[in-house]
C-alpha positions as a Markdown table, in Angstrom:
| # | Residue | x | y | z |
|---|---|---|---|---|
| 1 | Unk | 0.0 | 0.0 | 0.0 |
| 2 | Unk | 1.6 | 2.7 | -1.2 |
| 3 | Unk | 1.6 | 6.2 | 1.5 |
| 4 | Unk | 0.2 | 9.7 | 0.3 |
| 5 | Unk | 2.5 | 12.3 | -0.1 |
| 6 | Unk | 0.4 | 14.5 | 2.3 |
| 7 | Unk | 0.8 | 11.7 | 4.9 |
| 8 | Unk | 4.7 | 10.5 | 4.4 |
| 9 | Unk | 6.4 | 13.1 | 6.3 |
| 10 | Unk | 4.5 | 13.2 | 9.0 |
| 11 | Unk | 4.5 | 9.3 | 9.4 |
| 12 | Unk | 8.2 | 9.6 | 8.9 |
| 13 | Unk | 8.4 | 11.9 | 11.5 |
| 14 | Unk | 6.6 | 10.0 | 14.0 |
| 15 | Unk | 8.5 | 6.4 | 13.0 |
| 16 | Unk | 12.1 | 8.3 | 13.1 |
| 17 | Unk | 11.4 | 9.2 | 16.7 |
| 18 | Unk | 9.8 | 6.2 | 18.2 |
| 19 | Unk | 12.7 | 3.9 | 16.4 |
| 20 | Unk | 15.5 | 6.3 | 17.7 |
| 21 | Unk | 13.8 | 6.0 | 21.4 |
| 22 | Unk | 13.8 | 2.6 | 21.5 |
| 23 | Unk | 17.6 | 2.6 | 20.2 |
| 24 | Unk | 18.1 | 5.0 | 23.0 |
| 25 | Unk | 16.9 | 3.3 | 25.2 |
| 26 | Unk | 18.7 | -0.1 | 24.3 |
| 27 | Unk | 21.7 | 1.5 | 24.1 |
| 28 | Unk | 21.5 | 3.0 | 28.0 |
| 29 | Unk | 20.4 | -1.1 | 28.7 |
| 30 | Unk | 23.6 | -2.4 | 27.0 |
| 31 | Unk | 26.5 | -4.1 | 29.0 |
| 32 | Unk | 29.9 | -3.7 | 28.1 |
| 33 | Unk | 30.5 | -7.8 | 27.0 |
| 34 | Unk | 29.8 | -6.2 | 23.3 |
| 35 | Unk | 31.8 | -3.1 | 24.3 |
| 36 | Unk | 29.5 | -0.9 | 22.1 |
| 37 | Unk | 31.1 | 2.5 | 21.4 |
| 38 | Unk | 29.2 | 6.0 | 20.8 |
| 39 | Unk | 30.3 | 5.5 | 17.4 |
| 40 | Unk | 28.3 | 2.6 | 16.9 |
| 41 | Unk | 25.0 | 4.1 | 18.0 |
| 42 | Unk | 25.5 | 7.3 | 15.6 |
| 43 | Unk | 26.2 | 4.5 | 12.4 |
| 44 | Unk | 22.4 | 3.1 | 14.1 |
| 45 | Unk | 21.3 | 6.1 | 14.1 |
| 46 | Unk | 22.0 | 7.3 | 10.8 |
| 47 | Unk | 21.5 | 3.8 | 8.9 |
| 48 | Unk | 17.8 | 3.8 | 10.9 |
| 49 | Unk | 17.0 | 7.4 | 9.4 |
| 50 | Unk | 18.4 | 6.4 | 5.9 |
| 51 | Unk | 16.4 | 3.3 | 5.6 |
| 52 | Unk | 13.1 | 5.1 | 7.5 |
| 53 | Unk | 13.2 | 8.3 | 5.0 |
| 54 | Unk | 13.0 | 5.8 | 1.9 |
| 55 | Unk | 10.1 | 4.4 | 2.7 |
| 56 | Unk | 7.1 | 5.1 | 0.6 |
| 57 | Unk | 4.9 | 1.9 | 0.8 |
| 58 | Unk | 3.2 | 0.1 | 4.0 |
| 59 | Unk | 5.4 | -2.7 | 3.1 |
| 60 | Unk | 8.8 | -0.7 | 3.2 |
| 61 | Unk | 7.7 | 0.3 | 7.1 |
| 62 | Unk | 7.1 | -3.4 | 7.8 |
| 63 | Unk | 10.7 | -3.9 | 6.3 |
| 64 | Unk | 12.4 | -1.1 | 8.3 |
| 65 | Unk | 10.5 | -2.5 | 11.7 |
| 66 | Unk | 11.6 | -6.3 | 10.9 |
| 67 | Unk | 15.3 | -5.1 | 10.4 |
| 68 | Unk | 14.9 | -3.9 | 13.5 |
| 69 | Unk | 13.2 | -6.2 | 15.9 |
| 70 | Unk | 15.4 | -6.2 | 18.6 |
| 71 | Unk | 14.7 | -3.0 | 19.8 |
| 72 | Unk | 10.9 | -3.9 | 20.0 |
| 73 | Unk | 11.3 | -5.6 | 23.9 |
| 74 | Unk | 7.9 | -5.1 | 24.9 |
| 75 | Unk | 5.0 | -7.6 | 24.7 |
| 76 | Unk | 3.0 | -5.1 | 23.1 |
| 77 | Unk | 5.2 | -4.7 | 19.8 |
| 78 | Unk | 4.6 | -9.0 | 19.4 |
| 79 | Unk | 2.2 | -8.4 | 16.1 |
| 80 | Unk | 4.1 | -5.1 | 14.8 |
| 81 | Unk | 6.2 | -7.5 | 12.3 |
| 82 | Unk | 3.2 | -8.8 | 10.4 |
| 83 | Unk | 2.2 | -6.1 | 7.8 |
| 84 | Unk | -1.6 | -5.4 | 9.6 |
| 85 | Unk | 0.6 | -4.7 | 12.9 |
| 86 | Unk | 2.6 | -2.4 | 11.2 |
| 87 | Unk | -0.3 | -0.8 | 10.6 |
| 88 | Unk | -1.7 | -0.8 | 13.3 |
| 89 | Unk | 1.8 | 0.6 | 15.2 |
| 90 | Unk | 1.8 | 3.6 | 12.5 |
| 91 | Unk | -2.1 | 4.6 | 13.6 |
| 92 | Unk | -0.9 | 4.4 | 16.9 |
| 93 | Unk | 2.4 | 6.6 | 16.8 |
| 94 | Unk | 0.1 | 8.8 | 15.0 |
| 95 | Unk | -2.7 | 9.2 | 17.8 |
């Protein structure tokens, strides 16, 4: 399903910032036995923004959320990888 133009920013917006807090968020959890640097988390960063800010279909947001299902912890995000829970996860950043 392919996203209006009116709509794409905005759901950009909205994905860009809940993906970078749960990033955030795993990155403050982390232990040193993978001895993450800073460094890492900016290349996360920017790969996450890169890979958000092409998507123009339903299915390109279900891509971007599947390559990054580790940072979905909570049993709340367990249907977010099937393309109607995507959906569903959009609408709801969007409330």
């Amino acid at each position: 399903m392919k996203i209006n133009s009116e709509n794409k920013q905005r759901i950009h917006d909205v994905l860009i910032s809940d993906l970078q807090r749960r990033i955030f968020k795993q990155y403050n959890e982390r232990k040193d036995e993978f001895n993450l640097t800073d460094e890492d988390y900016d290349v996360q960063q920017t790969l996450l923004v890169d890979s958000v800010l092409h998507c123009e279909t339903l299915n390109d947001v279900n891509d971007v959320v599947c390559n990054n299902q580790d940072i979905f912890d909570d049993y709340d995000s367990i249907n977010v990888f099937t393309l109607e829970g995507t959906m569903n996860y959009i609408f709801k950043l969007l409330r």
